[in-house]
Tab-separated table of C-alpha atoms in Angstrom:
chain	number	residue	atom	x	y	z
O	1	MET	CA	48.515	28.160	186.628
O	2	ILE	CA	52.223	28.108	187.407
O	3	LYS	CA	52.564	24.837	185.500
O	4	LYS	CA	50.954	26.388	182.424
O	5	ILE	CA	53.331	29.316	182.600
O	6	LEU	CA	56.305	26.958	182.918
O	7	ILE	CA	55.096	24.908	179.950
O	8	LEU	CA	54.724	28.070	177.849
O	9	LEU	CA	58.217	29.237	178.819
O	10	ILE	CA	59.744	25.864	177.974
O	11	THR	CA	57.896	25.793	174.635
O	12	PHE	CA	59.012	29.356	173.790
O	13	THR	CA	62.611	28.477	174.718
O	14	LEU	CA	62.596	25.416	172.463
O	15	ILE	CA	61.130	27.377	169.543
O	16	LEU	CA	63.705	30.111	170.018
O	17	SER	CA	66.525	27.536	170.143
O	18	PHE	CA	65.391	25.819	166.937
O	19	THR	CA	65.047	29.192	165.207
O	20	LEU	CA	68.541	30.287	166.207
O	21	PHE	CA	69.994	26.909	165.187
O	22	GLY	CA	68.316	27.184	161.790
O	23	CYS	CA	69.746	30.670	161.277
O	24	LYS	CA	73.218	29.415	162.139
O	25	GLU	CA	72.864	26.612	159.592
O	26	GLU	CA	71.773	29.080	156.893
O	27	VAL	CA	74.710	31.370	157.700
O	28	ALA	CA	77.062	28.391	157.610
O	29	GLU	CA	75.616	27.263	154.271
O	30	GLU	CA	76.000	30.785	152.869
O	31	GLU	CA	79.614	30.891	154.049
O	32	VAL	CA	80.309	27.522	152.417
O	33	THR	CA	78.629	28.651	149.195
O	34	GLU	CA	80.662	31.876	149.162
O	35	GLU	CA	83.848	29.868	149.719
O	36	GLU	CA	82.929	27.524	146.843
O	37	VAL	CA	82.237	30.480	144.512
O	38	THR	CA	85.511	32.128	145.519
O	39	GLU	CA	87.408	28.888	144.850
O	40	GLU	CA	85.693	28.489	141.443
O	41	GLU	CA	86.539	32.094	140.524
O	42	ALA	CA	90.145	31.537	141.572
O	43	GLU	CA	90.347	28.352	139.491
O	44	ALA	CA	88.862	30.150	136.463
O	45	THR	CA	91.339	33.017	136.874
O	46	ASP	CA	94.207	30.528	137.125
O	47	GLU	CA	93.028	28.754	133.951
O	48	GLU	CA	92.828	32.082	132.072
O	49	SER	CA	96.321	33.000	133.250
O	50	VAL	CA	97.709	29.640	132.133
O	51	GLN	CA	96.029	30.017	128.718
O	52	GLU	CA	97.439	33.543	128.277
O	53	GLU	CA	100.910	32.378	129.303
O	54	THR	CA	100.670	29.450	126.855
O	55	GLU	CA	99.689	31.769	124.003
O	56	GLU	CA	102.497	34.187	124.867
O	57	THR	CA	104.976	31.297	125.041
O	58	ALA	CA	103.822	30.003	121.640
O	59	GLU	CA	104.551	33.426	120.169
O	60	GLU	CA	107.910	33.625	121.903
O	61	ILE	CA	109.089	30.232	120.629
O	62	LYS	CA	108.706	31.136	116.930
O	63	LEU	CA	111.891	29.853	115.346
O	64	GLN	CA	114.675	32.177	114.294
O	65	ALA	CA	115.927	31.277	110.835
O	66	SER	CA	119.611	30.575	110.243
O	67	GLU	CA	121.526	31.362	107.069
O	68	GLY	CA	122.350	28.465	104.786
O	69	GLU	CA	120.848	25.714	102.683
O	70	VAL	CA	117.309	24.512	103.436
O	71	SER	CA	114.720	22.190	101.929
O	72	PHE	CA	110.957	21.805	102.104
O	73	LYS	CA	108.181	19.896	100.348
O	74	THR	CA	105.315	21.042	98.163
O	75	GLU	CA	101.743	19.922	98.749
O	76	ASP	CA	102.199	17.288	96.023
O	77	GLY	CA	105.362	15.895	97.639
O	78	ILE	CA	108.144	17.502	95.568
O	79	ASN	CA	111.329	18.300	97.481
O	80	ILE	CA	112.383	21.929	96.979
O	81	ASN	CA	115.921	23.163	97.668
O	82	GLY	CA	116.534	26.693	98.911
O	83	ASN	CA	118.936	29.043	100.663
O	84	ILE	CA	118.457	31.655	103.368
O	85	PHE	CA	120.451	34.893	103.395
O	86	GLY	CA	120.541	37.342	106.293
O	87	THR	CA	118.662	37.480	109.574
O	88	GLY	CA	115.637	39.258	110.976
O	89	ASN	CA	111.899	39.015	110.418
O	90	LYS	CA	111.286	40.969	107.198
O	91	TRP	CA	111.249	38.256	104.556
O	92	ILE	CA	111.653	38.392	100.784
O	93	ILE	CA	111.132	35.275	98.667
O	94	LEU	CA	112.965	35.438	95.327
O	95	SER	CA	111.654	33.256	92.472
O	96	HIS	CA	113.984	32.656	89.530
O	97	MET	CA	113.485	32.913	85.762
O	98	TYR	CA	113.858	30.350	82.977
O	99	PRO	CA	116.348	28.796	82.217
O	100	THR	CA	118.334	29.772	85.327
O	101	ASP	CA	118.016	28.555	88.912
O	102	GLN	CA	118.171	30.208	92.334
O	103	THR	CA	121.898	30.968	91.970
O	104	SER	CA	120.926	33.792	89.597
O	105	TRP	CA	119.606	35.610	92.674
O	106	PHE	CA	122.504	35.008	95.065
O	107	ASP	CA	124.317	38.350	94.634
O	108	PHE	CA	121.072	40.304	94.852
O	109	ALA	CA	119.962	38.251	97.864
O	110	GLN	CA	123.207	39.130	99.629
O	111	TYR	CA	122.623	42.812	98.817
O	112	LEU	CA	119.160	42.685	100.414
O	113	ALA	CA	120.525	40.820	103.439
O	114	GLU	CA	123.143	43.529	103.944
O	115	ASN	CA	120.307	46.056	103.961
O	116	GLY	CA	118.385	44.413	106.785
O	117	TYR	CA	116.207	41.819	105.079
O	118	ILE	CA	116.090	38.044	105.358
O	119	VAL	CA	115.892	36.379	101.957
O	120	LEU	CA	114.798	32.955	100.737
O	121	THR	CA	115.883	31.821	97.281
O	122	TYR	CA	114.794	28.431	95.943
O	123	ASP	CA	114.822	26.241	92.842
O	124	PHE	CA	111.547	25.521	91.107
O	125	ARG	CA	110.797	21.812	90.654
O	126	GLY	CA	113.123	20.264	88.096
O	127	TYR	CA	115.681	23.083	88.408
O	128	GLY	CA	118.945	23.180	90.349
O	129	LYS	CA	118.850	20.882	93.358
O	130	SER	CA	115.070	20.534	93.569
O	131	GLY	CA	113.323	17.272	92.787
O	132	GLY	CA	110.644	16.536	90.235
O	133	SER	CA	110.383	17.475	86.576
O	134	ARG	CA	110.161	20.954	85.107
O	135	ASP	CA	106.520	21.967	84.982
O	136	ILE	CA	105.542	25.615	84.541
O	137	SER	CA	101.912	24.823	85.355
O	138	ASN	CA	102.918	23.958	88.937
O	139	ILE	CA	105.515	26.604	89.807
O	140	ASP	CA	102.893	28.464	91.852
O	141	LYS	CA	102.723	25.404	94.133
O	142	ASP	CA	106.477	25.644	94.697
O	143	LEU	CA	106.167	29.280	95.775
O	144	GLU	CA	103.205	28.501	98.027
O	145	ALA	CA	105.338	25.810	99.685
O	146	ALA	CA	108.061	28.407	100.254
O	147	ILE	CA	105.561	30.654	102.058
O	148	VAL	CA	104.405	27.746	104.232
O	149	PHE	CA	108.049	26.945	104.991
O	150	ILE	CA	108.894	30.417	106.302
O	151	SER	CA	105.664	30.602	108.326
O	152	GLN	CA	107.396	28.542	111.027
O	153	TYR	CA	109.831	31.408	111.529
O	154	ASP	CA	109.422	34.840	113.052
O	155	SER	CA	108.046	36.952	110.196
O	156	GLU	CA	106.879	40.533	110.607
O	157	LYS	CA	106.548	41.011	106.849
O	158	ILE	CA	106.656	38.836	103.732
O	159	PHE	CA	107.414	40.181	100.251
O	160	LEU	CA	107.525	38.273	96.961
O	161	MET	CA	109.796	39.096	94.028
O	162	GLY	CA	110.236	37.155	90.829
O	163	ALA	CA	111.983	37.453	87.481
O	164	SER	CA	110.190	36.435	84.285
O	165	MET	CA	108.252	33.210	85.060
O	166	GLY	CA	109.138	33.675	88.735
O	167	GLY	CA	107.417	37.053	88.648
O	168	THR	CA	104.327	35.563	87.028
O	169	ALA	CA	104.170	32.971	89.808
O	170	SER	CA	104.689	35.709	92.418
O	171	LEU	CA	101.755	37.752	91.100
O	172	ILE	CA	99.469	34.715	90.982
O	173	VAL	CA	100.337	33.611	94.512
O	174	ALA	CA	100.103	37.182	95.841
O	175	ALA	CA	96.435	37.162	94.815
O	176	ARG	CA	95.829	34.102	97.034
O	177	GLU	CA	98.049	34.688	100.048
O	178	TYR	CA	98.365	37.510	102.569
O	179	ILE	CA	101.629	39.280	101.762
O	180	ASP	CA	103.026	42.781	102.254
O	181	GLY	CA	104.120	43.514	98.697
O	182	VAL	CA	105.120	41.953	95.371
O	183	ILE	CA	107.742	42.904	92.771
O	184	SER	CA	107.565	41.748	89.161
O	185	LEU	CA	110.756	41.901	87.069
O	186	SER	CA	110.256	41.301	83.315
O	187	SER	CA	107.272	39.030	83.977
O	188	PRO	CA	104.961	37.723	81.226
O	189	ASP	CA	101.283	38.319	81.898
O	190	GLU	CA	100.603	34.727	80.775
O	191	MET	CA	102.666	31.527	80.592
O	192	ASP	CA	101.126	28.272	79.429
O	193	SER	CA	98.249	27.590	81.839
O	194	LEU	CA	99.310	30.336	84.259
O	195	SER	CA	97.719	33.755	83.797
O	196	ALA	CA	98.613	36.721	85.970
O	197	LEU	CA	96.007	38.756	84.076
O	198	ASP	CA	93.303	36.641	85.707
O	199	GLU	CA	94.730	37.230	89.201
O	200	VAL	CA	96.405	40.633	89.414
O	201	GLU	CA	93.242	42.609	90.190
O	202	ASP	CA	92.768	40.440	93.306
O	203	ILE	CA	96.121	41.413	94.826
O	204	ASP	CA	95.529	43.382	98.019
O	205	ALA	CA	99.114	44.591	98.471
O	206	PRO	CA	101.482	47.157	96.927
O	207	ILE	CA	102.977	46.101	93.566
O	208	LEU	CA	106.100	47.224	91.710
O	209	PHE	CA	106.480	46.366	88.008
O	210	ILE	CA	109.930	46.661	86.380
O	211	ALA	CA	110.904	45.905	82.773
O	212	SER	CA	113.316	47.065	80.065
O	213	GLN	CA	111.967	49.099	77.156
O	214	GLY	CA	113.887	46.987	74.641
O	215	ASP	CA	112.451	43.790	76.135
O	216	GLU	CA	109.232	44.557	74.288
O	217	ASP	CA	107.049	41.638	75.388
O	218	ALA	CA	107.997	42.095	79.047
O	219	ALA	CA	107.438	45.862	78.870
O	220	ALA	CA	104.011	45.380	77.263
O	221	SER	CA	103.080	42.798	79.915
O	222	ALA	CA	104.205	45.134	82.706
O	223	GLU	CA	102.001	47.918	81.355
O	224	SER	CA	98.984	45.613	80.917
O	225	LEU	CA	99.349	44.195	84.417
O	226	PHE	CA	99.877	47.665	85.869
O	227	ASP	CA	96.670	48.916	84.240
O	228	MET	CA	94.649	46.021	85.682
O	229	SER	CA	96.077	46.084	89.206
O	230	LEU	CA	94.795	48.077	92.173
O	231	GLU	CA	96.521	50.921	93.981
O	232	PRO	CA	99.057	51.244	95.495
O	233	LYS	CA	101.168	50.327	92.473
O	234	GLU	CA	104.292	51.517	90.668
O	235	ILE	CA	105.845	50.862	87.277
O	236	GLU	CA	109.354	51.523	85.984
O	237	ILE	CA	110.256	50.924	82.332
O	238	LEU	CA	114.042	51.173	82.034
O	239	ASP	CA	116.086	52.241	79.024
O	240	GLY	CA	117.767	49.009	77.990
O	241	ASN	CA	117.151	45.562	76.590
O	242	SER	CA	117.936	43.012	79.305
O	243	HIS	CA	115.430	40.477	80.580
O	244	GLY	CA	114.979	39.489	84.226
O	245	THR	CA	118.074	38.911	86.339
O	246	PHE	CA	120.309	39.122	83.256
O	247	ILE	CA	120.070	42.862	83.816
O	248	PHE	CA	122.530	42.705	86.728
O	249	GLU	CA	125.304	41.309	84.497
O	250	GLU	CA	124.446	42.720	81.076
O	251	GLU	CA	123.506	46.257	82.123
O	252	PRO	CA	125.161	47.015	85.491
O	253	GLU	CA	123.903	50.606	85.571
O	254	ASN	CA	120.310	49.472	85.192
O	255	GLY	CA	121.057	46.714	87.679
O	256	GLU	CA	121.933	49.370	90.263
O	257	ILE	CA	118.711	51.213	89.451
O	258	VAL	CA	116.748	48.001	90.027
O	259	LYS	CA	118.474	47.461	93.374
O	260	GLN	CA	117.543	50.944	94.552
O	261	LEU	CA	113.972	50.699	93.242
O	262	VAL	CA	113.456	47.430	95.090
O	263	LEU	CA	115.038	48.648	98.316
O	264	ASP	CA	112.950	51.848	98.292
O	265	PHE	CA	109.801	49.794	97.682
O	266	LEU	CA	110.574	47.402	100.526
O	267	ASP	CA	111.497	50.165	102.961
O	268	SER	CA	108.290	52.098	102.237
O	269	ASN	CA	105.987	49.112	102.674
């Protein structure tokens, strides 16, 4: 009888020992699993932090543009010459008229720079210091290349302004690109294969049209384009006869009006 009791006690003790050992193993496994999960969460958090820091750094290292002569290439390989005026991150790209080049904008560009804007002037292909041959059908490509060029720099806002054919190109490109506003000075609604009439209603940005009353074709184009464009939009038909940037030299009083109109437009958008 005593032997049976001893055997039962020994058996019970062994069972209890195995049970307790198994529980310890499960607890140990749970602790290991929890440690692994904690380590994985920590690694994931570290990776997210690194990614956020990388994105922030990428934003911080946007280049700051310097004043002076620059050059860039179009998508079809033409070398375009330009100049930067001023500093900051509110950009204005000025596109010149025929038969002038970017130098026709220099005084006005300096005026805008003195009023807090950073300005890019450039020569269309075949004009001034730019390469290639003159080709009105491709001047929109030159302006698109200018936008790509300044995208490497810090840019809070980008405005386009053009005189005559430069204004036509500005309107056409404004319908394709995200910009903050466009200004048309004495711009034809159509030139050769380029038609601003086909594009202006697609512009999703404020527009300012300026022309001289005596420059009849330009005034008529400004009114037609204004009628077809979406709000917000403005139009100013000046008393006078000058076309495009000639207005600054030929009619200084109207030139001052244009300066103020443009500055007010930029400041309000």
